[in-house]
Short mmCIF file of C-alpha atoms and ligand atoms in Angstrom, two decimals:
data_model
loop_
_atom_site.label_atom_id
_atom_site.label_comp_id
_atom_site.label_asym_id
_atom_site.label_seq_id
_atom_site.Cartn_x
_atom_site.Cartn_y
_atom_site.Cartn_z
CA UNK A 1 8.19 -2.49 18.54
CA UNK A 2 9.59 0.83 17.23
CA UNK A 3 7.86 2.28 14.19
CA UNK A 4 9.83 2.38 10.93
CA UNK A 5 10.38 5.51 8.82
CA UNK A 6 11.79 5.62 5.29
CA UNK A 7 13.31 8.97 4.34
CA UNK A 8 14.35 9.37 0.71
CA UNK A 9 17.39 11.55 0.01
CA UNK A 10 18.46 11.38 3.65
CA UNK A 11 22.24 11.49 3.22
CA UNK A 12 22.26 15.29 3.31
CA UNK A 13 20.26 18.44 4.06
CA UNK A 14 16.60 18.27 5.06
CA UNK A 15 16.45 14.48 4.67
CA UNK A 16 19.43 13.90 6.98
CA UNK A 17 17.95 16.28 9.58
CA UNK A 18 14.60 14.47 9.36
CA UNK A 19 16.20 11.02 9.75
CA UNK A 20 17.99 12.20 12.91
CA UNK A 21 14.87 13.96 14.24
CA UNK A 22 12.64 10.89 13.78
CA UNK A 23 15.33 8.56 15.19
CA UNK A 24 15.49 10.78 18.29
CA UNK A 25 11.73 10.26 18.63
CA UNK A 26 12.20 6.48 18.65
CA UNK A 27 11.74 5.55 15.00
CA UNK A 28 13.95 2.98 13.29
CA UNK A 29 14.97 4.78 10.11
CA UNK A 30 16.00 3.94 6.57
CA UNK A 31 18.41 6.52 5.17
CA UNK A 32 17.96 6.34 1.40
CA UNK A 33 20.51 8.02 -0.88
CA UNK A 34 21.51 8.12 -4.54
CA UNK A 35 25.32 7.96 -4.63
CA UNK A 36 26.87 9.59 -1.55
CA UNK A 37 27.34 6.46 0.59
CA UNK A 38 29.90 8.16 2.84
CA UNK A 39 27.39 10.86 3.83
CA UNK A 40 24.59 8.28 4.28
CA UNK A 41 26.78 6.09 6.51
CA UNK A 42 27.70 9.18 8.56
CA UNK A 43 23.99 9.84 9.24
CA UNK A 44 23.54 6.18 10.26
CA UNK A 45 26.61 6.38 12.54
CA UNK A 46 25.29 9.56 14.19
CA UNK A 47 21.95 7.86 14.90
CA UNK A 48 23.62 4.69 16.23
CA UNK A 49 25.96 6.73 18.44
CA UNK A 50 22.97 7.92 20.47
CA UNK A 51 21.37 4.48 20.68
CA UNK A 52 19.11 4.62 17.62
CA UNK A 53 18.65 2.11 14.82
CA UNK A 54 19.23 3.00 11.17
CA UNK A 55 20.21 1.47 7.85
CA UNK A 56 21.48 3.18 4.69
CA UNK A 57 19.99 1.95 1.41
CA UNK A 58 21.07 3.12 -2.03
CA UNK A 59 18.27 3.51 -4.58
CA UNK A 60 17.41 5.94 -7.34
CA UNK A 61 13.79 6.80 -6.53
CA UNK A 62 13.01 7.34 -10.22
CA UNK A 63 13.76 3.67 -10.96
CA UNK A 64 10.89 1.31 -10.09
CA UNK A 65 13.04 -1.81 -9.70
CA UNK A 66 15.33 0.05 -7.28
CA UNK A 67 12.36 1.40 -5.30
CA UNK A 68 10.91 -2.11 -5.05
CA UNK A 69 14.28 -3.35 -3.78
CA UNK A 70 14.47 -0.43 -1.29
CA UNK A 71 11.14 -1.35 0.32
CA UNK A 72 11.93 -5.09 0.30
CA UNK A 73 15.17 -4.35 2.14
CA UNK A 74 13.39 -2.13 4.69
CA UNK A 75 10.78 -4.82 5.36
CA UNK A 76 13.49 -7.47 5.78
CA UNK A 77 15.89 -5.50 7.96
CA UNK A 78 13.61 -3.15 9.94
CA UNK A 79 10.04 -4.34 9.41
CA UNK A 80 7.05 -2.79 7.61
CA UNK A 81 7.25 1.00 7.16
CA UNK A 82 4.92 3.27 9.15
CA UNK A 83 6.16 6.56 7.66
CA UNK A 84 7.45 7.54 4.24
CA UNK A 85 9.05 10.95 3.74
CA UNK A 86 9.26 11.73 0.01
CA UNK A 87 12.18 14.13 0.40
CA UNK A 88 14.56 13.28 -2.48
CA UNK A 89 14.47 16.15 -4.94
CA UNK A 90 16.74 17.78 -7.48
CA UNK A 91 17.20 20.98 -9.44
CA UNK A 92 19.78 22.04 -11.99
CA UNK A 93 21.70 25.20 -12.92
CA UNK A 94 19.56 28.35 -12.77
CA UNK A 95 18.16 28.88 -16.28
CA UNK A 96 15.49 30.70 -18.24
CA UNK A 97 12.83 28.98 -20.39
CA UNK A 98 14.88 29.35 -23.59
CA UNK A 99 17.67 27.25 -22.05
CA UNK A 100 15.53 24.35 -20.77
CA UNK A 101 15.87 21.02 -22.57
CA UNK A 102 13.51 18.02 -22.62
CA UNK A 103 16.26 15.93 -21.02
CA UNK A 104 16.59 18.33 -18.08
CA UNK A 105 12.84 18.77 -17.53
CA UNK A 106 12.22 15.02 -17.75
CA UNK A 107 14.98 14.20 -15.24
CA UNK A 108 13.60 16.70 -12.72
CA UNK A 109 10.10 15.30 -13.08
CA UNK A 110 11.40 11.70 -12.97
CA UNK A 111 13.03 12.23 -9.57
CA UNK A 112 10.72 14.79 -7.94
CA UNK A 113 7.37 13.48 -9.18
CA UNK A 114 7.68 9.91 -10.52
CA UNK A 115 10.02 9.04 -7.64
CA UNK A 116 7.49 10.23 -5.08
CA UNK A 117 4.70 8.26 -6.80
CA UNK A 118 6.78 5.08 -6.89
CA UNK A 119 7.86 5.30 -3.24
CA UNK A 120 4.27 6.04 -2.21
CA UNK A 121 3.08 3.01 -4.21
CA UNK A 122 5.39 0.55 -2.44
CA UNK A 123 4.96 2.18 0.97
CA UNK A 124 1.15 2.13 0.68
CA UNK A 125 1.26 -1.54 -0.30
CA UNK A 126 2.94 -2.33 3.02
CA UNK A 127 0.90 0.14 5.10
CA UNK A 128 -2.66 -0.37 3.88
CA UNK A 129 -5.10 -1.57 6.52
CA UNK A 130 -7.15 -3.08 3.69
CA UNK A 131 -4.41 -5.64 3.00
CA UNK A 132 -3.43 -6.39 6.59
CA UNK A 133 -1.09 -3.45 7.21
CA UNK A 134 -1.14 -1.21 10.27
CA UNK A 135 -1.75 2.08 8.40
CA UNK A 136 0.78 4.86 8.14
CA UNK A 137 1.71 8.35 7.01
CA UNK A 138 3.29 9.86 3.93
CA UNK A 139 4.85 13.34 4.04
CA UNK A 140 5.90 14.96 0.77
CA UNK A 141 8.62 17.61 0.74
CA UNK A 142 7.32 20.20 -1.70
CA UNK A 143 8.49 23.84 -1.89
CA UNK A 144 7.05 27.35 -1.76
CA UNK A 145 8.28 27.41 -5.37
CA UNK A 146 5.12 25.41 -6.18
CA UNK A 147 3.04 28.56 -5.61
CA UNK A 148 5.68 31.23 -6.43
CA UNK A 149 6.99 29.73 -9.71
CA UNK A 150 10.80 30.33 -9.43
CA UNK A 151 10.80 32.56 -12.52
CA UNK A 152 14.19 33.01 -14.20
CA UNK A 153 15.75 30.32 -12.02
CA UNK A 154 13.98 26.94 -12.16
CA UNK A 155 10.37 27.00 -13.34
CA UNK A 156 10.79 23.31 -14.23
CA UNK A 157 11.64 22.50 -10.61
CA UNK A 158 8.76 24.67 -9.33
CA UNK A 159 6.33 22.93 -11.70
CA UNK A 160 7.47 19.53 -10.42
CA UNK A 161 6.63 20.68 -6.89
CA UNK A 162 3.22 21.84 -8.14
CA UNK A 163 2.66 18.29 -9.40
CA UNK A 164 3.75 16.94 -6.01
CA UNK A 165 1.16 19.18 -4.31
CA UNK A 166 -1.57 17.79 -6.57
CA UNK A 167 -0.35 14.26 -5.81
CA UNK A 168 -0.59 15.08 -2.09
CA UNK A 169 -4.24 16.15 -2.39
CA UNK A 170 -5.20 13.19 -4.59
CA UNK A 171 -3.45 10.50 -2.57
CA UNK A 172 -4.73 11.95 0.72
CA UNK A 173 -8.26 11.27 -0.54
CA UNK A 174 -7.46 7.96 -2.22
CA UNK A 175 -5.55 6.45 0.70
CA UNK A 176 -7.62 7.74 3.64
CA UNK A 177 -9.62 4.53 3.53
CA UNK A 178 -6.38 2.53 3.70
CA UNK A 179 -5.52 4.11 7.05
CA UNK A 180 -2.82 6.26 5.43
CA UNK A 181 -2.59 10.04 5.95
CA UNK A 182 -0.82 12.04 3.21
CA UNK A 183 0.39 15.61 3.81
CA UNK A 184 3.22 17.90 2.71
CA UNK A 185 5.60 20.60 3.86
CA UNK A 186 6.60 23.55 1.69
CA UNK A 187 10.05 24.83 2.75
CA UNK A 188 11.37 28.23 1.67
CA UNK A 189 15.07 29.17 1.57
CA UNK A 190 16.82 26.49 3.65
CA UNK A 191 20.56 26.25 4.26
CA UNK A 192 21.56 23.08 2.34
CA UNK A 193 23.97 22.23 -0.46
CA UNK A 194 21.10 22.04 -2.97
CA UNK A 195 21.68 25.68 -3.91
CA UNK A 196 25.17 24.76 -5.15
CA UNK A 197 23.49 22.44 -7.70
CA UNK A 198 21.69 25.53 -9.00
CA UNK A 199 25.07 27.24 -9.41
CA UNK A 200 24.76 29.57 -6.42
CA UNK A 201 25.92 28.06 -3.09
CA UNK A 202 25.26 31.35 -1.22
CA UNK A 203 21.74 31.83 -2.67
CA UNK A 204 20.07 31.91 0.75
CA UNK A 205 22.40 34.70 1.92
CA UNK A 206 21.59 36.76 -1.19
CA UNK A 207 17.83 36.37 -0.85
CA UNK A 208 17.24 36.28 2.90
CA UNK A 209 16.41 39.99 3.16
CA UNK A 210 13.32 39.31 1.00
CA UNK A 211 11.98 36.93 3.68
CA UNK A 212 9.63 38.61 6.20
CA UNK A 213 11.64 36.98 9.03
CA UNK A 214 14.87 38.27 7.41
CA UNK A 215 16.66 34.94 7.56
CA UNK A 216 17.02 31.55 5.91
CA UNK A 217 15.74 28.38 7.56
CA UNK A 218 17.62 25.46 9.07
CA UNK A 219 16.98 21.86 7.94
CA UNK A 220 15.96 21.01 11.52
CA UNK A 221 13.10 23.52 11.32
CA UNK A 222 11.70 21.62 8.33
CA UNK A 223 12.31 18.29 10.09
CA UNK A 224 10.21 19.46 13.05
CA UNK A 225 7.23 20.21 10.80
CA UNK A 226 7.60 16.85 9.07
CA UNK A 227 7.76 15.10 12.45
CA UNK A 228 4.51 16.78 13.51
CA UNK A 229 2.78 15.51 10.36
CA UNK A 230 4.16 12.02 11.08
CA UNK A 231 3.00 12.13 14.71
CA UNK A 232 -0.39 11.33 16.23
CA UNK A 233 -0.67 15.05 17.07
CA UNK A 234 -1.79 15.57 13.46
CA UNK A 235 -4.19 12.60 13.45
CA UNK A 236 -7.06 14.49 11.74
CA UNK A 237 -4.90 16.22 9.09
CA UNK A 238 -4.75 14.88 5.54
CA UNK A 239 -4.15 16.60 2.21
CA UNK A 240 -2.75 19.65 3.93
CA UNK A 241 0.43 21.74 3.70
CA UNK A 242 2.72 23.30 6.28
CA UNK A 243 4.74 26.26 5.00
CA UNK A 244 8.21 26.47 6.57
CA UNK A 245 9.33 29.64 4.84
CA UNK A 246 9.70 32.48 7.32
CA UNK A 247 6.42 34.07 6.22
CA UNK A 248 7.22 34.28 2.50
P1 NAP B 1 20.16 18.29 -0.94
O1 NAP B 1 20.93 18.82 0.22
O2 NAP B 1 20.60 18.62 -2.34
O3 NAP B 1 20.09 16.68 -0.79
C1 NAP B 1 19.44 15.95 -1.77
C2 NAP B 1 19.28 14.53 -1.29
O4 NAP B 1 18.54 13.80 -2.28
C3 NAP B 1 20.60 13.78 -1.14
O5 NAP B 1 20.48 12.92 -0.04
C4 NAP B 1 20.72 13.00 -2.45
O6 NAP B 1 21.50 11.80 -2.34
C5 NAP B 1 19.25 12.65 -2.67
N1 NAP B 1 18.89 12.31 -4.05
C6 NAP B 1 19.05 13.07 -5.17
N2 NAP B 1 18.56 12.42 -6.24
C7 NAP B 1 18.07 11.22 -5.78
C8 NAP B 1 17.48 10.11 -6.40
N3 NAP B 1 17.26 10.08 -7.73
N4 NAP B 1 17.13 9.06 -5.62
C9 NAP B 1 17.35 9.06 -4.28
N5 NAP B 1 17.92 10.10 -3.64
C10 NAP B 1 18.28 11.16 -4.39
O7 NAP B 1 18.62 18.69 -0.86
P2 NAP B 1 17.80 19.52 0.26
O8 NAP B 1 18.05 20.97 0.04
O9 NAP B 1 17.96 18.91 1.58
O10 NAP B 1 16.32 19.25 -0.29
C11 NAP B 1 15.52 18.19 0.17
C12 NAP B 1 14.12 18.39 -0.36
O11 NAP B 1 13.64 19.66 0.08
C13 NAP B 1 14.03 18.41 -1.88
O12 NAP B 1 12.86 17.77 -2.31
C14 NAP B 1 13.95 19.89 -2.21
O13 NAP B 1 13.30 20.13 -3.42
C15 NAP B 1 13.16 20.40 -1.02
N6 NAP B 1 13.34 21.85 -0.78
C16 NAP B 1 14.58 22.35 -0.45
C17 NAP B 1 14.70 23.73 -0.23
C18 NAP B 1 16.03 24.35 0.12
O14 NAP B 1 16.10 25.61 0.19
N7 NAP B 1 17.08 23.58 0.37
C19 NAP B 1 13.60 24.55 -0.36
C20 NAP B 1 12.36 23.99 -0.69
C21 NAP B 1 12.25 22.63 -0.89
P3 NAP B 1 23.12 11.84 -2.55
O15 NAP B 1 23.70 12.52 -1.31
O16 NAP B 1 23.49 10.40 -2.65
O17 NAP B 1 23.38 12.63 -3.78
#
């Protein structure tokens, strides 16, 4: 039986690359998305075209009812999840502290932090060896912003990734006894459309000379690190972080 992986925010960018990477390794994958069903179906079609198995499931990860429905649908259509990739994440227009509103900060935390907690909760319920599950892995997609701070651009986003890092450490300890390994990746400047949401589609081009490797990263390079943390190759790693940031 193929193992099942749930990737949140997999219609585009790093999530889409990870869904395709894990499918190529033999996983059946759930491509979660928020609203872009055309993009999500395209990822599913690409996986199916090379003989893989995938389903697209719409769910806002910040909404507990929708997350519950997401995992029920995965269990029904693919089987119990072995891997959860908490990849869905958002940021808004670049802004300084004086321009941040409670509404903006709360939405970022709701998706990036609460969403990752909720997905972990329902995934762990299905995975836990203490309740008859087969164990599993959770990989959180953090950011180097968690340790650099993103001053003048999105400190709110960076702080949400700091919270995700703390969640990674805490859940790695809490869930080790359930047969679940929890780790994270911290990408740097990666070529995706997320930068357009911050108001600067060409942000990676502007900043790449500040990277020791002098270039931005590709989503597939992040997917490869995630896949290693999912694999048995990392069987003794928990509560750890892989930086995928060109040495920044
Ligand atoms: P992206 O291209 O903007 O894609 C975001 C994905 O998240 C889309 O699939 C989107 O679905 C989904 N999404 C957004 N809100 C959601 C919600 N509430 N519930 C479920 N899905 C939701 O992002 P990306 O650049 O690939 O980033 C992926 C992750 O990597 C994020 O956590 C981000 O913080 C992190 N990261 C990115 C970079 C970078 O340079 N790109 C650097 C460091 C860390 P729709 O298509 O339906 O909108």
